[in-house]
Coordinates of C-alpha atoms and ligand atoms in Angstrom, one line a residue:
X1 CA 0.0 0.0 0.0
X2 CA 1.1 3.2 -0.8
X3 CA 2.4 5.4 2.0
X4 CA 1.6 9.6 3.1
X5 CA 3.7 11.4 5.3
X6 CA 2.7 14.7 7.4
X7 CA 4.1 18.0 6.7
X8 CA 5.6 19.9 9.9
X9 CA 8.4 22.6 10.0
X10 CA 9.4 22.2 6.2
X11 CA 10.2 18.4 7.1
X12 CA 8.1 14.8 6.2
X13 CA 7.6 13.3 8.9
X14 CA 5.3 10.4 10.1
X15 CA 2.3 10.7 12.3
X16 CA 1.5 9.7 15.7
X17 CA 0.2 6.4 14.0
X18 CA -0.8 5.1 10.9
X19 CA -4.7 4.3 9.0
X20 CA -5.8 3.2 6.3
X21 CA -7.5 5.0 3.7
X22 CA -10.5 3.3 1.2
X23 CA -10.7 3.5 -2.2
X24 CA -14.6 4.0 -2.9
X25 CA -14.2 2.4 -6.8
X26 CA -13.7 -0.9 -4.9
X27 CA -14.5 -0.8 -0.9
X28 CA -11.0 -1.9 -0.5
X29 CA -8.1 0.1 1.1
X30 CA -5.5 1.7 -0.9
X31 CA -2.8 3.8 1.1
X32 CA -2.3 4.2 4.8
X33 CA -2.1 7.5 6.5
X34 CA -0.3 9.2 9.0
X35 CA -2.4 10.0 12.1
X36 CA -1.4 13.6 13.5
X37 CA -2.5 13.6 17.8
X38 CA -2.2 16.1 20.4
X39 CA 2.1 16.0 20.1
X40 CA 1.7 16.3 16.3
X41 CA -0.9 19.1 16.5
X42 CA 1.0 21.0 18.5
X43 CA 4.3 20.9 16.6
X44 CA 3.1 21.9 13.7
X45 CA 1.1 25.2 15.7
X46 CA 4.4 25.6 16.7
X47 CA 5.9 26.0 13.5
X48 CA 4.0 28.0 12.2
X49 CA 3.4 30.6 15.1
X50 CA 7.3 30.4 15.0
X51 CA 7.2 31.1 10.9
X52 CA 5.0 34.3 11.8
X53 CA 7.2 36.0 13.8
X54 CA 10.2 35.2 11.8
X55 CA 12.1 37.5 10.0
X56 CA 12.0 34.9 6.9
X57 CA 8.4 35.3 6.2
X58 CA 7.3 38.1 8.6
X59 CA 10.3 40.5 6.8
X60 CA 9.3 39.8 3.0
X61 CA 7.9 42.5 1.9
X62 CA 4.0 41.4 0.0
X63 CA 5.2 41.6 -3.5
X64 CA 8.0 39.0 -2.4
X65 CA 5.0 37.0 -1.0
X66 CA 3.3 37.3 -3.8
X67 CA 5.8 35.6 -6.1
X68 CA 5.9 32.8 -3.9
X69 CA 2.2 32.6 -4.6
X70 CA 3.1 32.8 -8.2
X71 CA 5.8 30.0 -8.4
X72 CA 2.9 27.6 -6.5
X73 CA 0.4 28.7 -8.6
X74 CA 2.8 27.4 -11.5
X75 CA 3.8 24.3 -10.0
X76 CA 0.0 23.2 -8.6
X77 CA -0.6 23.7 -12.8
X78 CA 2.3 21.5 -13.4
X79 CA 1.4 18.9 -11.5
X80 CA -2.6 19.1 -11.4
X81 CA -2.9 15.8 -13.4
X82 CA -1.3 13.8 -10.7
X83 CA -2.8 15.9 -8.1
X84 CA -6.6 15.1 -9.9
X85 CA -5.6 11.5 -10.4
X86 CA -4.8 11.5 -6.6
X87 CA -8.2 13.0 -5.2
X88 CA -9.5 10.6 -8.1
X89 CA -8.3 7.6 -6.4
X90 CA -9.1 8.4 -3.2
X91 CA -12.7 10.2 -3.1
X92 CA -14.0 8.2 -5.7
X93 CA -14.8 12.2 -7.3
X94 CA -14.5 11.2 -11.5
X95 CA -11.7 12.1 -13.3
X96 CA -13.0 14.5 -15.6
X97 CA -14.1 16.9 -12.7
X98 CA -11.1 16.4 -10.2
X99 CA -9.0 17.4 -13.9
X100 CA -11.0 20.5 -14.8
X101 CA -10.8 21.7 -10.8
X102 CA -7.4 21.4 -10.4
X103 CA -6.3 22.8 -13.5
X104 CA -8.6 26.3 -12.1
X105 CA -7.4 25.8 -8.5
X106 CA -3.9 27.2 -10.1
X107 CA -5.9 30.4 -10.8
X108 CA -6.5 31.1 -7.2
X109 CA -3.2 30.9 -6.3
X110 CA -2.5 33.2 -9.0
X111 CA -5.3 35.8 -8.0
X112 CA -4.1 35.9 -4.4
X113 CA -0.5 36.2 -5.6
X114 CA -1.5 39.6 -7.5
X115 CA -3.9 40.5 -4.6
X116 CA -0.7 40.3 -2.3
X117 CA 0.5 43.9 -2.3
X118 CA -2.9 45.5 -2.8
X119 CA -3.8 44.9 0.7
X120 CA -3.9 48.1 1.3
X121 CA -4.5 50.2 5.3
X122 CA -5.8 53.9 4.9
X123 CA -5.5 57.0 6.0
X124 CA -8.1 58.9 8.2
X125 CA -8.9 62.3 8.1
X126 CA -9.0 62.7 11.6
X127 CA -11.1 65.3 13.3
X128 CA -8.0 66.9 15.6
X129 CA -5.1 68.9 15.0
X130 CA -1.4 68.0 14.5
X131 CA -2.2 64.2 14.5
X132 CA -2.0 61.6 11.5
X133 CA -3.7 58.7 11.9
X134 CA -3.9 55.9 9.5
X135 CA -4.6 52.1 9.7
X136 CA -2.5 49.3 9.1
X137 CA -3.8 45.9 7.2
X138 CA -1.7 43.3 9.3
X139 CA -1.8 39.4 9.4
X140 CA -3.8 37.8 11.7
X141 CA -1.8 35.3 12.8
X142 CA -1.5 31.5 12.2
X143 CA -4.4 30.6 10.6
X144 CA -5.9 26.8 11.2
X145 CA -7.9 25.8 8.2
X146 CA -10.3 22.2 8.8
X147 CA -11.2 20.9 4.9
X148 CA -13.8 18.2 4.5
X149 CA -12.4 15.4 1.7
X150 CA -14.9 16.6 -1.2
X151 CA -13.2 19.5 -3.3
X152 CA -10.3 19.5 -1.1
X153 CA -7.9 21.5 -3.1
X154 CA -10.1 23.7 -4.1
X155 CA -11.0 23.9 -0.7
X156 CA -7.8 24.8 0.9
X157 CA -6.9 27.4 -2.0
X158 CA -9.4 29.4 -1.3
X159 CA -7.9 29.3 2.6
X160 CA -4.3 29.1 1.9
X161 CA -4.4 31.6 -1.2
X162 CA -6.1 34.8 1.0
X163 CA -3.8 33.6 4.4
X164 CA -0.3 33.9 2.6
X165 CA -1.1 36.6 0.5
X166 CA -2.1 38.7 4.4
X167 CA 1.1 37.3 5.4
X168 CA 0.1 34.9 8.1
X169 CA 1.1 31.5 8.2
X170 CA -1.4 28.2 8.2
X171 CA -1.6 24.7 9.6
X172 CA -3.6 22.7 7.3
X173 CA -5.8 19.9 8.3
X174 CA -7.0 17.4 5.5
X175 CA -9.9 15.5 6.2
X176 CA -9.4 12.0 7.5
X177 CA -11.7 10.3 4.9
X178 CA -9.9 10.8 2.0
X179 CA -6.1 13.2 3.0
X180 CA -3.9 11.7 -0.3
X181 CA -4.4 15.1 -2.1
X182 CA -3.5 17.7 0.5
X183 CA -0.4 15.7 1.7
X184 CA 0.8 15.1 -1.9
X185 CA -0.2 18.8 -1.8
X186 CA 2.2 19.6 0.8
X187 CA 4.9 18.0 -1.6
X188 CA 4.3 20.2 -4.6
X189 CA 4.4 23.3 -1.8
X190 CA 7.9 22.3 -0.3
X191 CA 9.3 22.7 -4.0
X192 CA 7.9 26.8 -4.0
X193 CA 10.6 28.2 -1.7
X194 CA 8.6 29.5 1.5
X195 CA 10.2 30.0 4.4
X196 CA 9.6 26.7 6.6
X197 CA 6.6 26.5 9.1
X198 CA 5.1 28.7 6.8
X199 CA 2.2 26.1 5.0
X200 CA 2.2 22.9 8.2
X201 CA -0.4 19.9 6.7
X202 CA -1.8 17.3 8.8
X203 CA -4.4 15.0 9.1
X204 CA -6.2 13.3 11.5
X205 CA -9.5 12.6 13.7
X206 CA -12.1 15.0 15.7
X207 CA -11.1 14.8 18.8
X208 CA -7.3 14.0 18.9
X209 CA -6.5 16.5 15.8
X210 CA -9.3 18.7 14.6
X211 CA -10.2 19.6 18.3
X212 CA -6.6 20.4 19.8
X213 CA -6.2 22.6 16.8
X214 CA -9.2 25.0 17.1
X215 CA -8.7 25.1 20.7
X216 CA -4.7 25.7 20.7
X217 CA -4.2 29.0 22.1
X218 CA -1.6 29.8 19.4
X219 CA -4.3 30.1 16.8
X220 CA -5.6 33.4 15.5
X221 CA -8.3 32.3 13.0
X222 CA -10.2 29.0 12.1
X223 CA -11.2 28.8 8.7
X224 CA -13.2 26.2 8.5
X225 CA -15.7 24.1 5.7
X226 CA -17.6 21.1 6.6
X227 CA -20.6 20.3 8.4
X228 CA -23.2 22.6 10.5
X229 CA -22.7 19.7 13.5
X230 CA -18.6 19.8 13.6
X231 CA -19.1 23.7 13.0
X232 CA -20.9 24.4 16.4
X233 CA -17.9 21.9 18.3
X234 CA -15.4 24.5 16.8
X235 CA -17.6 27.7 17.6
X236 CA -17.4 26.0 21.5
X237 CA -13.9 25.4 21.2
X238 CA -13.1 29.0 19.8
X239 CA -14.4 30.4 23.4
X240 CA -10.4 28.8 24.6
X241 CA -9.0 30.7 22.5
X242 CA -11.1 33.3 21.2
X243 CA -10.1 32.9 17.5
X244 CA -12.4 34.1 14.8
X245 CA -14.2 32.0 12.6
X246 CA -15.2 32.0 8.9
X247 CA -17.4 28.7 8.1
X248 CA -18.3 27.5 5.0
X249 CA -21.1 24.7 5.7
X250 CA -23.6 22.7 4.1
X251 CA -26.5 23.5 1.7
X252 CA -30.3 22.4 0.8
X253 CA -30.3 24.8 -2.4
X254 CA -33.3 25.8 -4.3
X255 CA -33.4 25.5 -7.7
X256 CA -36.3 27.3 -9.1
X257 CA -37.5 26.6 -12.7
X258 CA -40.7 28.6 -14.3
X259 CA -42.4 28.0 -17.1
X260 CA -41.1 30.2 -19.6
X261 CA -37.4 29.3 -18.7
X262 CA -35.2 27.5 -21.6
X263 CA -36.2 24.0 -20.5
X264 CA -32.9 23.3 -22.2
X265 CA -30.4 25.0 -20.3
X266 CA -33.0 24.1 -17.2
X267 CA -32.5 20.0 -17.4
X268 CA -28.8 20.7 -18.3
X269 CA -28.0 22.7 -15.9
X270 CA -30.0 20.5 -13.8
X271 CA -28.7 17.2 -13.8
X272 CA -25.1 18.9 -13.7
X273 CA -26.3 21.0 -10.4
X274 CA -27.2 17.8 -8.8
X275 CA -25.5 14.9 -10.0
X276 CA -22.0 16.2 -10.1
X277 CA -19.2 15.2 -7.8
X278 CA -22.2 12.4 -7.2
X279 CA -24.1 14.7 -5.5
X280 CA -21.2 15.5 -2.8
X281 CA -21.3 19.2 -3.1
X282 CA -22.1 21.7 -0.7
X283 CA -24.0 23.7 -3.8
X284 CA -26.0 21.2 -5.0
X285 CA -29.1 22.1 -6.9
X286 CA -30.9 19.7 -4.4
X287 CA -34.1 21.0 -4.0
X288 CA -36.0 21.5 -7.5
X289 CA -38.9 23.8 -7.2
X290 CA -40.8 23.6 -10.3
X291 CA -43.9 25.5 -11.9
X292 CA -46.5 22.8 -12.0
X293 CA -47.4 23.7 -15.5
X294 CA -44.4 22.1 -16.7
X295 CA -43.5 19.5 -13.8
X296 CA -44.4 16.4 -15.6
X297 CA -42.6 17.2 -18.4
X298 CA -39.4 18.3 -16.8
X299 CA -39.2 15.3 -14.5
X300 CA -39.8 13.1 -17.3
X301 CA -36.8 14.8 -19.1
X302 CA -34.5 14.9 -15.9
X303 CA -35.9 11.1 -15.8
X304 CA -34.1 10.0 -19.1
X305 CA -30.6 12.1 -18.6
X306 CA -30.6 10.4 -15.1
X307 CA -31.3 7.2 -16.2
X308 CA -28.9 7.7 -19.5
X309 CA -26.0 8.6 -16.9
X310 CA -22.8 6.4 -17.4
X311 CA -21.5 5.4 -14.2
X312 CA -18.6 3.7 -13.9
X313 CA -14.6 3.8 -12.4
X314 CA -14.1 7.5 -11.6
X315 CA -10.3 7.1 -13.1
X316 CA -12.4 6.3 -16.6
X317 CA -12.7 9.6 -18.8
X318 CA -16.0 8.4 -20.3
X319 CA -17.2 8.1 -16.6
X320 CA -20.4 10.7 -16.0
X321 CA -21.4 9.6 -12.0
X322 CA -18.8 7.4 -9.9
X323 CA -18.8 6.4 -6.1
X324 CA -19.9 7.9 -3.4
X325 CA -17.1 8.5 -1.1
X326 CA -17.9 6.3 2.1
X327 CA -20.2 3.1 2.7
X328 CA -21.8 5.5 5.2
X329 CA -23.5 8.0 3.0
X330 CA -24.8 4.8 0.9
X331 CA -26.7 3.9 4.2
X332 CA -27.4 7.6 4.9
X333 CA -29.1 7.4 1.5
X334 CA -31.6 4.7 2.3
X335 CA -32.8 5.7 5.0
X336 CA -33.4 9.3 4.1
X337 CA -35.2 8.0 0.4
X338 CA -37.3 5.2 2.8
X339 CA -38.1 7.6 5.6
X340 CA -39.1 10.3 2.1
X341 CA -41.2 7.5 0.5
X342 CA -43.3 7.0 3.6
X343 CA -44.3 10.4 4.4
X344 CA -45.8 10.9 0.7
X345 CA -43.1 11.3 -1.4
X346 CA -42.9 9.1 -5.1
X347 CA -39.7 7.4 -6.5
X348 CA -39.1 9.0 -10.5
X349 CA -35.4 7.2 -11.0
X350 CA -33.0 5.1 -8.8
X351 CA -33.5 5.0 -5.1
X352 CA -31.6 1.3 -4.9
X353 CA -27.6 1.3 -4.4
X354 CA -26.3 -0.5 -7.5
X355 CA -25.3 -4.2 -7.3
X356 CA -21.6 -4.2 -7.5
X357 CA -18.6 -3.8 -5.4
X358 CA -17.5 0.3 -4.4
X359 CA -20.3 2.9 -3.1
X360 CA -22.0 3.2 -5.9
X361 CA -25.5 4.9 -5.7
X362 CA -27.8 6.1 -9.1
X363 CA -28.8 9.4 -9.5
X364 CA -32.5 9.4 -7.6
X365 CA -35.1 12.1 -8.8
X366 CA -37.8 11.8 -6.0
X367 CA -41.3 14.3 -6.4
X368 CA -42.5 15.1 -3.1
X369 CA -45.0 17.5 -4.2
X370 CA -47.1 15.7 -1.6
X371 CA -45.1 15.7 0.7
X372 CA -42.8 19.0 1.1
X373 CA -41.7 17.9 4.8
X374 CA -40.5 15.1 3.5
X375 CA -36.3 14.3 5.1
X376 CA -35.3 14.6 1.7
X377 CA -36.8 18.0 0.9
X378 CA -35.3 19.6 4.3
X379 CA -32.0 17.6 5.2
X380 CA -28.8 18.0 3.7
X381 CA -27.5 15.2 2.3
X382 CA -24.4 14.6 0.4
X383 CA -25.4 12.2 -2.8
X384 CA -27.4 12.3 -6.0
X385 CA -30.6 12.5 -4.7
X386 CA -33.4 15.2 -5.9
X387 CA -35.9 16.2 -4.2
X388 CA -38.7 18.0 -6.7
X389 CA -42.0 20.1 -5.6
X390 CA -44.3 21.7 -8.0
X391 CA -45.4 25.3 -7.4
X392 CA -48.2 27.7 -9.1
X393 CA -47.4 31.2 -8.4
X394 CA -44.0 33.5 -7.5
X395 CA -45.3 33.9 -4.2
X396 CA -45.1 30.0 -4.0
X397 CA -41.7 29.5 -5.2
X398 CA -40.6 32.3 -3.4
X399 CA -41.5 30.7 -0.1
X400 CA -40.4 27.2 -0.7
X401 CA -37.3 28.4 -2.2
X402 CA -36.9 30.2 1.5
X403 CA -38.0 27.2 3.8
X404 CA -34.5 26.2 4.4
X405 CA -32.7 26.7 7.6
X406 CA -29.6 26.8 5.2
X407 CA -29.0 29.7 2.9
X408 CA -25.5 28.8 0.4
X409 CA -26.8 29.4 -2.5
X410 CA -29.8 29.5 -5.4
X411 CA -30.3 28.9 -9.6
X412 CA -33.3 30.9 -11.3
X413 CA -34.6 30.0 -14.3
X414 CA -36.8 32.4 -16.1
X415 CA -36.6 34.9 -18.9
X416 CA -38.8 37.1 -16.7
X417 CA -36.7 40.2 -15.9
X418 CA -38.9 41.8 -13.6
X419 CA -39.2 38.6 -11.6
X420 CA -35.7 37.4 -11.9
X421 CA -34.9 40.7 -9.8
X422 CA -37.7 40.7 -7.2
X423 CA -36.3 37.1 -6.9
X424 CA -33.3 38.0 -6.5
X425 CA -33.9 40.9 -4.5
X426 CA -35.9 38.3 -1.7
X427 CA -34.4 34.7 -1.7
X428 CA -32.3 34.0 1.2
X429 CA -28.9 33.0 0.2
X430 CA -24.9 33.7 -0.4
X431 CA -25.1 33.1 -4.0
X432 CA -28.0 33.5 -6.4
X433 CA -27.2 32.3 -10.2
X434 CA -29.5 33.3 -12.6
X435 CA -29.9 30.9 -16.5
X436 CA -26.5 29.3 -14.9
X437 CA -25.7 27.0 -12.0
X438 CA -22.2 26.1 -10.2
X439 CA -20.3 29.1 -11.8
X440 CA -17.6 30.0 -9.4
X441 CA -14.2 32.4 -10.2
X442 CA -11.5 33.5 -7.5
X443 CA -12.8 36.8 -8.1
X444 CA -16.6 36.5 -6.9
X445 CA -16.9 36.0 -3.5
X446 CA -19.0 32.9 -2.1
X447 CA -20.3 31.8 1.1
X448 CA -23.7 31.6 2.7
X449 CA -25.6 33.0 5.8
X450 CA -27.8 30.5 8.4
X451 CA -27.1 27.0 9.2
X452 CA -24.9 27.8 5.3
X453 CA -22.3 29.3 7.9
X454 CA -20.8 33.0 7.8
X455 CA -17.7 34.8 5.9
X456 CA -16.6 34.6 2.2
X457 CA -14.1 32.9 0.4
X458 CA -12.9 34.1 -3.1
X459 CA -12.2 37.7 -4.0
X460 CA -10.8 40.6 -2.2
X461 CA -13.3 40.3 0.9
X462 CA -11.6 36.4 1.8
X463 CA -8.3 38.7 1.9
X464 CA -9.1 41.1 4.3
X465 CA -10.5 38.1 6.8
X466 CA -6.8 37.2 7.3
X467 CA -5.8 40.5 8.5
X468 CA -6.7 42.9 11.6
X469 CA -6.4 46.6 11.8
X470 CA -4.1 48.5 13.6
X471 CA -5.0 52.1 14.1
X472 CA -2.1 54.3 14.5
X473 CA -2.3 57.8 16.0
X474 CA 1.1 59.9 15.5
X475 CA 1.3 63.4 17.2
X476 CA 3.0 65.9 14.6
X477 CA 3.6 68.9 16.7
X478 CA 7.3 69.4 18.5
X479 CA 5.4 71.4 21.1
X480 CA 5.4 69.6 24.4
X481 CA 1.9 68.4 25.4
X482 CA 0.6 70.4 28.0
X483 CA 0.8 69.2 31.5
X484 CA -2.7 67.8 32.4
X485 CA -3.0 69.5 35.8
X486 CA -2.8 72.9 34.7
X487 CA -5.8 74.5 34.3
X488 CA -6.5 76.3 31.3
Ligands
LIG1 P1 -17.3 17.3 8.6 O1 -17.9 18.5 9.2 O2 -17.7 16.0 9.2 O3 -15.7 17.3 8.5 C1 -15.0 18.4 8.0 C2 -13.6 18.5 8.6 O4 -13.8 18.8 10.0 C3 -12.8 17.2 8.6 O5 -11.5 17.5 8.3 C4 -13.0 16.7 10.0 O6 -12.0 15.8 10.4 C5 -13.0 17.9 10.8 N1 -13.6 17.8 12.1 C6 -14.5 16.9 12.6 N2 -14.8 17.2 13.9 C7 -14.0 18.2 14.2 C8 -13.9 18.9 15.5 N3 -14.6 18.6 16.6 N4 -13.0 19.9 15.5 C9 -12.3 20.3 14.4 N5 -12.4 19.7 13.2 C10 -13.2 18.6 13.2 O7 -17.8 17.4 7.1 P2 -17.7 16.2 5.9 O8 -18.7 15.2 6.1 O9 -16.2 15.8 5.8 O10 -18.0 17.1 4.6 C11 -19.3 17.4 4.3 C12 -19.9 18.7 4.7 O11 -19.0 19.8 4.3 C13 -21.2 19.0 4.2 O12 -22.1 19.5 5.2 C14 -21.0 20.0 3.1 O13 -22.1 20.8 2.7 C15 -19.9 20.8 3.7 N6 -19.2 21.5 2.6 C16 -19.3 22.9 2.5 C17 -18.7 23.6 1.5 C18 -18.8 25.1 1.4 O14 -18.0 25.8 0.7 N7 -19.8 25.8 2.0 C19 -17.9 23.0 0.6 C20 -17.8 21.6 0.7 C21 -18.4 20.9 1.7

């Protein structure tokens, strides 16, 4: 089996112990992992609070940083197809997506390497005499970013890029599920030239790892993505130290479809918005809430792509839908699709796990039109499954589309202007795309607000997270400042 190490200090190391990590194509396991615990954890807080405060990284000026960012940017290009073929092998994620991601995870390195020395403080016009005062952009601090295994280069970009380019300094910590990318990650970082301690990667378990990270008193900021559940342990854990927080969590999105939308682009858009990544997305299209006048229709269209869907190994270019990435969320699946079917809700497509060895679950179209409070309509869940509910007037959609305790993100389909911008102007969530679905650039911000989490990755806003103002005061005059007790 193929063997990861841990990256601490600039140095490989191994972890406190070792476990094995699945391959979801076959059930069977394919590498073993080092396990980072309390000793580990803190070595590699250690670095990297050590890294802040050294000359090496804290005395580069930002346009030094900023070529670093620049030379990794380059090399994550260089290397994305092993890098994809890696997060391939390990998630079960196809091969065709975990290409085209990594290829345009280079291009957030390279915005945050030009966003380095544009960081900029400012200077206040300040309502006294003989005084400047202006305020400085600094680092934060060290930085501990928590990445679930689905997207999880992508996912630590949009952490990693925004922290270096403030100038503070990051221990990384890849999920335990599936951590092959991120430590081959570390690898292709080594090769950039940063200062060591700088970039620390890890990986290991809740309580042992995850835990003794947020709560480590050496840690400025938690920048976190995952679930709602783990997000309220680290909120807890963040009263130790008092770091801030910026969480990226889960989704139930609406995807609203009227009638005189481009049923095309709709169904496309769709089956992609849904049935990508197998469903293992934290934007997934996963509620579709569709006029009734064209309902039957549209599910029996989404009904053929699903079922015309080739699923297969995820290392196979011709692959559409692979595995799911753990036996759990296979189980998950059945009981939320049983528990749906019970309460009113009809099966269009799928609903069985397929018959052959790996995770492998079908894309599931489910109309619960009768039954709106149906587990599949409200819970989040990480897999191919759709939940559909017909509507008849704005009003309607408008209020299914907003009975969601999440709030991530939306898709609008409608050639309505009018509508699309009262729409816009009243759905609850980070991200609304209009006649489009999954778009997403290092310049557009993204996050979500309710059980969705709070702060924004991507674009100059995920920058200025990383940093904290000082506000200087500087007295100009050489007269002495008058003695206080003297009355005047
Ligand atoms: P998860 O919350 O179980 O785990 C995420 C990470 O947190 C893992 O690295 C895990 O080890 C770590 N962790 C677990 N307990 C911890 C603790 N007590 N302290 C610190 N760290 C801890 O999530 P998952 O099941 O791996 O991923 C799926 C979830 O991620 C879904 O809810 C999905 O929507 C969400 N997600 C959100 C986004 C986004 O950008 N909004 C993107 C992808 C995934």
């Amino acid at each position: 089996m193929q063997e990861f190490q841990q990256y601490i200090d600039g140095a490989f190391s191994d972890g406190a112990s070792q476990f094995e990590s699945l391959d979801p194509a076959t059930g069977r396991p394919w590498a073993l992992m080092p396990e980072a615990r309390r000793a580990d954890v803190n070595r590699a807080v250690d670095a990297a609070h050590h890294a802040f405060h050294a000359p090496e990284w804290a005395g580069m000026t930002a346009s030094q940083r900023g070529k670093l960012l620049m030379r990794l940017a380059d090399l994550v290009a260089e290397h994305a197809p092993r890098l994809a073929a890696l997060e391939t092998r390990d998630t079960g994620k196809i091969i065709r997506e975990t290409s085209a991601q990594i290829a345009y995870v280079a291009e957030y390195y390279r915005y945050y390497a030009g966003l380095a020395d544009k960081i900029e403080g400012a200077h206040l016009p300040i309502d006294k005499p003989d005084m400047e005062v202006w305020l400085r952009r600094e680092p934060i601090g060290v930085v501990a970013a928590i990445v679930p295994w689905n997207s999880q280069l992508f996912l630590s970009a949009v952490k990693i890029g925004p922290a270096l380019a403030a100038g503070c300094t990051v221990v990384l910590k890849a999920s335990e599920e599936a951590p092959a990318p991120l430590l081959e990650f570390a690898r292709i970082f080594d090769q950039a030239g940063f200062p060591k301690g700088v970039l620390n990667v890890i990986t290991g378990f809740a309580e042992e790892c995850g835990s003794v990270l947020t709560r480590h008193p050496d840690v400025a900021h938690v920048a976190f993505t995952g679930g709602p559940e783990t997000a309220r342990h680290i909120v807890r854990n963040s009263a130790e130290n008092l770091a801030s927080t910026s969480l990226e969590l889960g989704g139930k999105s609406p995807f609203i479809v009227f009638e005189d939308a481009n049923i095309e682009s709709a169904v496309n858009a769709q089956i992609s918005g849904i049935f990508a990544a197998s469903g293992q997305s934290c934007v997934a299209g996963s509620r579709l809430i569709v006029q009734n006048t064209i309902k039957d229709a549209f599910l029996g269209r989404l009904r053929e792509k699903a079922e015309a869907v080739v699923i297969g190994a995820p290392d196979d270019m011709a692959t559409e839908v692979g595995p799911l990435c753990t036996a759990r969320q296979i189980e998950h699946a059945q009981r939320l699709i049983a528990d749906s079917l019970e309460q009113g809700a009809r099966l269009v497509t799928g609903g069985q796990p397929l018959d052959r060895a790996g995770f492998f679950f079908p894309p599931t179209v489910l109309d619960c039109s009768d039954a709106p409070q149906a587990p599949c309509v409200q819970r989040e869940f990480f897999g191919p499954v759709l939940s559909a509910v017909g509507f008849d007037t704005e009003a309607e959609a408008l209020q299914l589309a907003n009975a969601t305790e999440f709030g991530l993100a939306a898709g609008l389909f409608t050639r309505d202007l009018t509508r699309t911008h009262r729409m816009i102007r009243n759905i609850r969530s980070g991200v609304v795309w209009v006649n489009t679905y999954r778009a997403v650039s290092p310049i557009a911000p993204f996050g979500g607000h309710g059980l969705s989490g709070h702060g924004r990755e991507g674009g100059l806003a995920a920058a200025l997270d990383y940093t904290t103002v000082k506000t200087v005061w500087l007295r100009t005059s050489d007269d002495p400042i008058p003695d206080p007790f003297v009355m005047r």
